[in-house]
Every structure is written in structure tokens, then in C-alpha cells.
Short mmCIF file of C-alpha atoms and ligand atoms in Angstrom, two decimals:
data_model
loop_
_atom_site.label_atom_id
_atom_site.label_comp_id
_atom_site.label_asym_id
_atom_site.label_seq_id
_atom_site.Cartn_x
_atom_site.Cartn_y
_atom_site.Cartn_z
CA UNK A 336 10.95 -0.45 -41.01
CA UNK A 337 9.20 0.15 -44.13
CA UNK A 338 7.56 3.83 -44.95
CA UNK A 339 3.99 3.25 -43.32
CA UNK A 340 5.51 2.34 -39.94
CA UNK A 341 8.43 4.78 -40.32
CA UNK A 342 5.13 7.60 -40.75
CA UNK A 343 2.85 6.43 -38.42
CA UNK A 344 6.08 5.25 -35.72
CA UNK A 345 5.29 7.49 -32.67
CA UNK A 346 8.81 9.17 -31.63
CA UNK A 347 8.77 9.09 -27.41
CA UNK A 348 11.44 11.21 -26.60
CA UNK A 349 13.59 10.99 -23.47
CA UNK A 350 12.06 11.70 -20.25
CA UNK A 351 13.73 14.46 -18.39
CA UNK A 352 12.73 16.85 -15.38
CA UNK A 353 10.90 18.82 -18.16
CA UNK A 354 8.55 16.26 -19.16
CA UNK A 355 7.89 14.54 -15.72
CA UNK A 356 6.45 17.98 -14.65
CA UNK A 357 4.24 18.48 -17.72
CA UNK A 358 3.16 14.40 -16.97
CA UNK A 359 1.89 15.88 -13.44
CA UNK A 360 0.41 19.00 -14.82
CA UNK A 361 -1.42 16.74 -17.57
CA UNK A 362 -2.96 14.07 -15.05
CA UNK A 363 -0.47 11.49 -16.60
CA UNK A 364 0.54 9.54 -14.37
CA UNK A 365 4.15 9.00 -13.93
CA UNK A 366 5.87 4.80 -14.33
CA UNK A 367 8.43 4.49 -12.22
CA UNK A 368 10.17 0.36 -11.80
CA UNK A 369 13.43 -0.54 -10.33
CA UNK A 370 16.03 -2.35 -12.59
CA UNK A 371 19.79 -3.23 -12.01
CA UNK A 372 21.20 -4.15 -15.24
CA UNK A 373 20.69 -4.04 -18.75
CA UNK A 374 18.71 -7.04 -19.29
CA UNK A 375 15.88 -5.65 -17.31
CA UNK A 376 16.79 -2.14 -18.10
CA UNK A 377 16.48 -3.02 -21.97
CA UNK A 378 12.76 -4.38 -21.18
CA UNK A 379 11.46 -1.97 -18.73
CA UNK A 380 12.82 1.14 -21.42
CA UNK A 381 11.30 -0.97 -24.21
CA UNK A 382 7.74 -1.56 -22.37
CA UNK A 383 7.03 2.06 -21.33
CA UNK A 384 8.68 2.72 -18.16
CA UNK A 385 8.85 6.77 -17.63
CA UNK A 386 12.04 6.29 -15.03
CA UNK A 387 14.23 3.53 -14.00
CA UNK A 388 14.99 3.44 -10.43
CA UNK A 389 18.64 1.85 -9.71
CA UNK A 390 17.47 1.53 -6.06
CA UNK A 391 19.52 0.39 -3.28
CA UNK A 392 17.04 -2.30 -2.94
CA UNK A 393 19.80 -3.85 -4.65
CA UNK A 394 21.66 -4.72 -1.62
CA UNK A 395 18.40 -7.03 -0.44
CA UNK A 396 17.24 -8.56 -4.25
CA UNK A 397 20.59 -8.85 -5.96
CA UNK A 398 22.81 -9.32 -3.18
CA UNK A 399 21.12 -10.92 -0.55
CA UNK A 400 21.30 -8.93 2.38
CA UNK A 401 18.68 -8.52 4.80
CA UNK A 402 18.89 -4.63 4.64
CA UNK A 403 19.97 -1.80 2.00
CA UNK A 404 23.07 -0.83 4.61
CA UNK A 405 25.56 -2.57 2.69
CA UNK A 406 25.64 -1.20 -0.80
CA UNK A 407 28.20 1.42 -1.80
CA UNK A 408 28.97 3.86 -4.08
CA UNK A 409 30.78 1.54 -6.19
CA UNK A 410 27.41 -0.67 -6.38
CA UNK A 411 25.39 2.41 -6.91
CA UNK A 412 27.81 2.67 -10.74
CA UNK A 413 28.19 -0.43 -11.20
CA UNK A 414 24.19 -1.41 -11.89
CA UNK A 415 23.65 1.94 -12.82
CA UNK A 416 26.30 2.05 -15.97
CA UNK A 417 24.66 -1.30 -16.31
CA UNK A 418 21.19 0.46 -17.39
CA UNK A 419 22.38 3.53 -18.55
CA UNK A 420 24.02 1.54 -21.38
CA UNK A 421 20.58 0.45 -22.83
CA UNK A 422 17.73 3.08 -21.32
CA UNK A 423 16.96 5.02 -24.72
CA UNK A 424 13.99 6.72 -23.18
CA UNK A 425 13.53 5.74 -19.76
CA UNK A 426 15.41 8.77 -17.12
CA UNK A 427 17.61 6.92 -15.30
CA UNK A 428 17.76 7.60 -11.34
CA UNK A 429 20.31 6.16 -8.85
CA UNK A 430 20.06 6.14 -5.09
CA UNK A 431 22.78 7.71 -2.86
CA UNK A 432 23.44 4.66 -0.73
CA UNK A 433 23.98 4.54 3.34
CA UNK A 434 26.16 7.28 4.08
CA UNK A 435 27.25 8.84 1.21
CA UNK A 436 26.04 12.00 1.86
CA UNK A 437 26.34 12.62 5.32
CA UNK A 438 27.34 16.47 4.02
CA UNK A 439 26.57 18.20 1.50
CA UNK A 440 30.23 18.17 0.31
CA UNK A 441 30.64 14.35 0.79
CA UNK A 442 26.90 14.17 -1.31
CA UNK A 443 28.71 16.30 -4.20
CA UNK A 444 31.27 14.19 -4.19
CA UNK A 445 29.50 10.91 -4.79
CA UNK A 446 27.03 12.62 -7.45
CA UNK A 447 29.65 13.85 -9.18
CA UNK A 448 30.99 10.09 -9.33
CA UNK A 449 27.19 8.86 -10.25
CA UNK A 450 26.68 10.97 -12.97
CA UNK A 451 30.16 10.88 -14.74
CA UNK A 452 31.01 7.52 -14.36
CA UNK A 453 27.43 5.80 -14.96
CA UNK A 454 25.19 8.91 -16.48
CA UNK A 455 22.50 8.70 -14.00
CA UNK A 456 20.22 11.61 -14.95
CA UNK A 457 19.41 12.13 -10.98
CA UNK A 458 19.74 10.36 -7.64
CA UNK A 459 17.57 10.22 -4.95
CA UNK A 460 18.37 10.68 -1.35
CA UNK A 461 16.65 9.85 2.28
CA UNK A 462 15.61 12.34 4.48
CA UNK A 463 13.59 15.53 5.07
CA UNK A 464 14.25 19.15 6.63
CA UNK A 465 17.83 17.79 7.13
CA UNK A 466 18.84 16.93 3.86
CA UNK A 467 17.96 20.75 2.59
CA UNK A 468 20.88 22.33 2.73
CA UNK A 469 22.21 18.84 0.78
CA UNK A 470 19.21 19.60 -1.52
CA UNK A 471 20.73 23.27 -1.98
CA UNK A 472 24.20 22.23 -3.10
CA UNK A 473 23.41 19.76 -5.16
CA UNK A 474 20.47 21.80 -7.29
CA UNK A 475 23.31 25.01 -7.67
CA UNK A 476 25.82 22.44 -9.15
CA UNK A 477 23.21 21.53 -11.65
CA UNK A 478 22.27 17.82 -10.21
CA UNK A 479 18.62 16.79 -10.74
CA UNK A 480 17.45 15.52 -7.07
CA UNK A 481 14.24 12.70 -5.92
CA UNK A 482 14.25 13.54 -1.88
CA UNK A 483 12.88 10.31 -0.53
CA UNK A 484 10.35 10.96 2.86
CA UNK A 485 7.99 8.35 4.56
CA UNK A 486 9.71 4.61 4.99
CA UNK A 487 13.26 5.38 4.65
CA UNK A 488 14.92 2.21 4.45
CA UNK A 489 18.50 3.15 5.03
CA UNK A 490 17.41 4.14 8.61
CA UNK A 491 15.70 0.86 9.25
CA UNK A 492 17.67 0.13 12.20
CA UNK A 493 16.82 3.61 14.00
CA UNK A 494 12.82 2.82 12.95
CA UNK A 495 12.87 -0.43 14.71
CA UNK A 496 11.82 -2.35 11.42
CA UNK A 497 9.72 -1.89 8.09
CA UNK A 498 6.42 0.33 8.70
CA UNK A 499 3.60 2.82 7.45
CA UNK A 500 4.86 6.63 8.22
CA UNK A 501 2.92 9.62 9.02
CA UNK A 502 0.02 8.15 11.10
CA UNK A 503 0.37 10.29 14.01
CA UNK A 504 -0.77 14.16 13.21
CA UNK A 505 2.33 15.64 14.07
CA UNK A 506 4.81 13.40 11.71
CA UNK A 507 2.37 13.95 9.07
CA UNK A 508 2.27 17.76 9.53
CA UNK A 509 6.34 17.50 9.85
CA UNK A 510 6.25 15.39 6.63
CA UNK A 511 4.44 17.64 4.41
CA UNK A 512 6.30 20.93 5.44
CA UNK A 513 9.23 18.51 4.58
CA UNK A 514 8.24 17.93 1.02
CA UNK A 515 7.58 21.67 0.74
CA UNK A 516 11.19 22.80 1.82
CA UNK A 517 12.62 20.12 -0.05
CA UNK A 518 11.00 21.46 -3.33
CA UNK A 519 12.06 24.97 -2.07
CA UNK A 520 15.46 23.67 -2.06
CA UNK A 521 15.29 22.42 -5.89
CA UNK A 522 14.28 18.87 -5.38
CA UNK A 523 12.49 18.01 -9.11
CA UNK A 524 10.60 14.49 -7.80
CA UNK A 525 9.50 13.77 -4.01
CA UNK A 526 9.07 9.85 -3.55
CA UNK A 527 7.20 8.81 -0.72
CA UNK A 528 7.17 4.83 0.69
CA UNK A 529 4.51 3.41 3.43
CA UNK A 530 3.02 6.75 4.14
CA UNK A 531 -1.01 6.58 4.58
CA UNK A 532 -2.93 7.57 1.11
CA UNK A 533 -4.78 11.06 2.80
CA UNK A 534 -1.50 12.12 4.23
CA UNK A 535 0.04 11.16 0.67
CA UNK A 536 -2.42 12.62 -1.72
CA UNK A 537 -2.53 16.29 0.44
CA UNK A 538 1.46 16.38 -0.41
CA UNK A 539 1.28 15.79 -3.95
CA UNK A 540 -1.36 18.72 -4.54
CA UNK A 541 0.65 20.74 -2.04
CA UNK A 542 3.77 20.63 -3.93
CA UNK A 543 4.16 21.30 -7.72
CA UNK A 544 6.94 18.23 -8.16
CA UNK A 545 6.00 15.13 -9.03
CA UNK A 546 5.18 12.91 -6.14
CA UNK A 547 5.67 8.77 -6.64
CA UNK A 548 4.20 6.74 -4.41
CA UNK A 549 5.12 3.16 -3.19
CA UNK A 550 2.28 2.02 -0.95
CA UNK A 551 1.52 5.25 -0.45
CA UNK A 552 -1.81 5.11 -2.74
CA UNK A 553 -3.62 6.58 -5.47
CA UNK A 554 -3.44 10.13 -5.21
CA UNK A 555 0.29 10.28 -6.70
CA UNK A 556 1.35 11.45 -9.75
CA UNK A 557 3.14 8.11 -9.97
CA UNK A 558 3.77 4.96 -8.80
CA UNK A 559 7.48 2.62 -7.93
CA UNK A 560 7.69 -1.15 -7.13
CA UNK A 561 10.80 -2.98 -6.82
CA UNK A 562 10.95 -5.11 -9.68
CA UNK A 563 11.39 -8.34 -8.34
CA UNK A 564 8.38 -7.64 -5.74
CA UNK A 565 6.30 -7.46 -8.65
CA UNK A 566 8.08 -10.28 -10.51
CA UNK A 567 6.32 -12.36 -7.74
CA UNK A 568 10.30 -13.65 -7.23
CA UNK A 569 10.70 -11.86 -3.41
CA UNK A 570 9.66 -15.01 -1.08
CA UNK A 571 7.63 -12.23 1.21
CA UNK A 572 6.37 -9.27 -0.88
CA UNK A 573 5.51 -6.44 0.96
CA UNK A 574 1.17 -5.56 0.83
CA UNK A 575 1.45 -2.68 -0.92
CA UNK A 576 3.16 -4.64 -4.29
CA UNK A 577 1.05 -6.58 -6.67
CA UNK A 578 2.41 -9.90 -8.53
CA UNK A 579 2.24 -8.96 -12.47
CA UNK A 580 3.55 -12.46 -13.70
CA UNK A 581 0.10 -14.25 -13.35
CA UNK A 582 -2.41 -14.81 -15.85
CA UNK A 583 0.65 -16.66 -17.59
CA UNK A 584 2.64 -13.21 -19.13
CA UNK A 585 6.09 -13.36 -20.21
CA UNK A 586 8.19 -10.65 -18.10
CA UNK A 587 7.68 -8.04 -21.02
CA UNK A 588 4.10 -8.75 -20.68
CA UNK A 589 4.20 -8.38 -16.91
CA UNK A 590 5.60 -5.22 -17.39
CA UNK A 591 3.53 -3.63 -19.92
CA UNK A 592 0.36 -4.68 -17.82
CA UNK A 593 2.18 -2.79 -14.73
CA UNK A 594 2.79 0.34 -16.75
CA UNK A 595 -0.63 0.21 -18.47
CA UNK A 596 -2.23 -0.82 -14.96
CA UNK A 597 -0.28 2.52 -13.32
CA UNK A 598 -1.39 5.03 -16.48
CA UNK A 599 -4.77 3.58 -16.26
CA UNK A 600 -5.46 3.99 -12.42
CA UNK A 601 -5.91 0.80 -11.67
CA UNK A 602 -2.53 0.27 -9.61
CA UNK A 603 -2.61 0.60 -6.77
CA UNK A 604 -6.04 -0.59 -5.86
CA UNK A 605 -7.59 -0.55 -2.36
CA UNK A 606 -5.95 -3.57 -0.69
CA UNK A 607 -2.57 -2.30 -1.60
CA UNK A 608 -2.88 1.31 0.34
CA UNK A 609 -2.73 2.16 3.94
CA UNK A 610 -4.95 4.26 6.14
O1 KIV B 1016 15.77 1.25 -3.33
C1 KIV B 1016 14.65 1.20 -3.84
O2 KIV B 1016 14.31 0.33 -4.65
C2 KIV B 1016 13.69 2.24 -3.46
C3 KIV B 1016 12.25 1.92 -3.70
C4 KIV B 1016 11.74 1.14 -2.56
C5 KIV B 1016 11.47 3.16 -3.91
O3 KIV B 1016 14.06 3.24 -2.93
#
């Protein structure tokens, strides 16, 4: 790099709890994009991407299964080493897969495993006023926590399939005093999937976290897709995703014209939120 870039190179350091709060206190929105391995990783750190999501949607794009029940631990650190070893800037979040934190002992356990063995910088987690206590021990042992609330895939089975959360008054009211005593608790990032866009833009301005949204509309601070939804490579893509791959882009393309398209406000648009 000669001198004039080297000057005029702007230095984007790594995102951490600190600067995902200012992001939400500056109107900037937040990029969140799932990746499970370095490949991907490498682009989506290289392109922008505020926080890579090692998402247990691995268990349905990578290995085929119809649900995210199957993945384990061991899955969670394998893809996640797999990114860590090339995100430079990106903070790199893991999910807690199906039952790995059924306490809040067991949930110490396997974070302690997450973060040593594949330097995830936080992990999310399913679940609301239950998972507090969870929340608790985890934020006094220093690990950063994303409490996931709305769609919560791992319980898929007990919803009786894939849908928009927090229709009904009283799961929205129970939502949104969720999010509240999560943050209490010292969850740094709520996420929120299939959860209407009123119900979803009244808990991001109630809580001072960020809030990312997956088909849960414009009023987040941020916004997550599963990579290979917006790859246009899922055969079914849910209606809240958008296909980035036309207009002929390479996949770096694609994925500059997501993050640009999520800092701009122009994804999501209407067709892709629920009411
Ligand atoms: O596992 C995952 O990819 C997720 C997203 C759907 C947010 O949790």
C-alpha cells in the first residue's frame, strides 16, 4: 500500500459490545449475516459485516436436516473456529445449540468451551423470562450474551411449525417485559425472529441493547439473514429474506449490496415485514 492509501486507509476497528451500543445510540444501523466457515467468514468480514452469526441454522443449510435439533456443541466450535480464524473486524457470535443450557451451570459449561476453544466473542441463546437466571450467570462470569425471543427455532416442535410471534396482546406484552428482564440480567444484544414490526419496533426503543431483527421489520437497530437465504441457494426462502445475487453480482457484491441495503434503510422493505 503506497503512502496516499496508507493516509487516507480508514482503520475500522473490531466491533465489540462497546461499539454495537454506540451504533444504536448513533442511528447506525447494526449488519448482522450468518457464516459457517472461513470462506464466507473471510468475505462477509471483508464486505462490512458488523457481526457474524455462527447460527445453528447450520444444522438445516450445511447439514441438511429439516430442523436446528441436531447440532451440538461440537458443531457450534467446529464452524465457529472456522470464522474466528479469518473475522479481523467482524464480532463473532455462536449459538448455544438444543439443549446445552438447560441450567445455568450446564450453559457455563458449554460457553466456557465456545469461547476457549473457538473465540466466539458471545453466544446467543433461546428463550425469555426463563433463561434469566442463565442470563445472570453467564454476564457475572464475564460472557457477552444475544437472548433470542420471537420464532425460536430450537422449540419448533413445541410451536407446531415455523410462524410470526407476538400477534396476540398478551404474548406481545409477555415478550417485551421479556426483553426488559433479559437486559436487566446483562444480555448486551436482544435478537428477535417473525415477531410483527409494531410489537418489534416498541422493544427496541424500550430497551437500551441493540435489537436485530429477522423479519421482524424496520424499526431495529439491525438486521440478520441466514446467508444462504439471501444467497437465493435455500430451495424455499422464508418471506421475510430477500435474494441479493440478482442483478448478476458476484457473492462479494451480493453482500456489500445487503450491508449497504441494511445501513441505508432500505432492507427490509414492506413485503418482507409482518403485521
Ligand atoms: O441460527 C440462526 O441462523 C439464527 C438466525 C435465524 C437468526 O438464529
Amino acid at each position: 500500500m503506497d503512502q496516499k492509501d496508507s493516509s487516507s486507509a480508514k482503520v475500522i476497528k473490531r466491533r465489540t459490545v462497546t461499539t454495537l451500543r454506540k451504533m444504536k445510540q448513533d442511528n447506525e444501523k447494526i449488519v448482522m449475516l450468518t457464516a459457517y466457515d472461513s470462506s464466507f467468514g473471510r468475505v462477509l468480514d471483508e464486505q462490512g459485516v458488523d457481526v457474524i452469526l455462527i447460527g445453528d441454522s447450520l444444522g438445516m443449510v450445511i447439514q441438511g436436516h429439516p430442523t436446528t435439533i441436531p447440532v451440538t456443541v461440537d458443531d457450534m466450535i467446529y464452524h465457529t473456529r472456522a470464522v474466528s480464524a479469518v473475522a479481523q473486524t467482524a464480532l463473532v457470535l455462536a449459538d448455544l445449540p438444543f439443549m446445552s443450557y438447560t441450567s445455568p451451570e450446564m450453559a457455563l459449561r458449554n460457553c466456557a468451551r465456545l469461547m476457549q476453544e473457538s473465540d466466539a466473542h458471545m453466544v446467543k441463546l433461546e428463550g425469555g423470562a426463563p433463561q434469566v437466571e442463565t442470563v445472570k450467570q453467564l454476564t457475572h462470569h464475564g460472557v457477552p450474551v444475544c437472548a433470542h425471543l420471537g420464532l425460536q427455532p430450537q422449540s419448533v416442535h413445541k410451536l407446531g411449525g415455523y410462524r410470526v410471534q407476538g400477534r396476540e396482546d398478551a404474548v406481545a406484552k409477555q415478550m417485551q417485559a421479556d426483553a426488559l428482564a433479559l437486559q436487566d440480567a446483562g444480555a448486551d444484544m436482544i435478537l428477535l425472529e417473525c415477531v410483527p414490526e409494531v410489537l418489534a419496533t416498541a422493544i427496541t426503543q424500550a430497551v437500551e441493547v441493540p435489537v436485530i431483527g429477522i423479519g421482524a421489520g424496520r424499526g431495529c437497530d439491525g438486521q440478520v439473514l441466514v446467508l444462504h437465504d439471501m444467497l437465493g441457494i435455500t430451495p424455499r426462502a422464508p418471506r421475510f429474506s430477500q435474494n441479493f445475487m440478482q442483478e448478476g453480482r458476484t457473492i462479494p457484491q451480493a453482500i456489500r449490496a445487503y450491508v449497504e441495503a441494511v445501513k441505508g434503510g432500505h432492507f427490509p422493505a414492506d413485503a418482507h415485514c409482518f403485521v
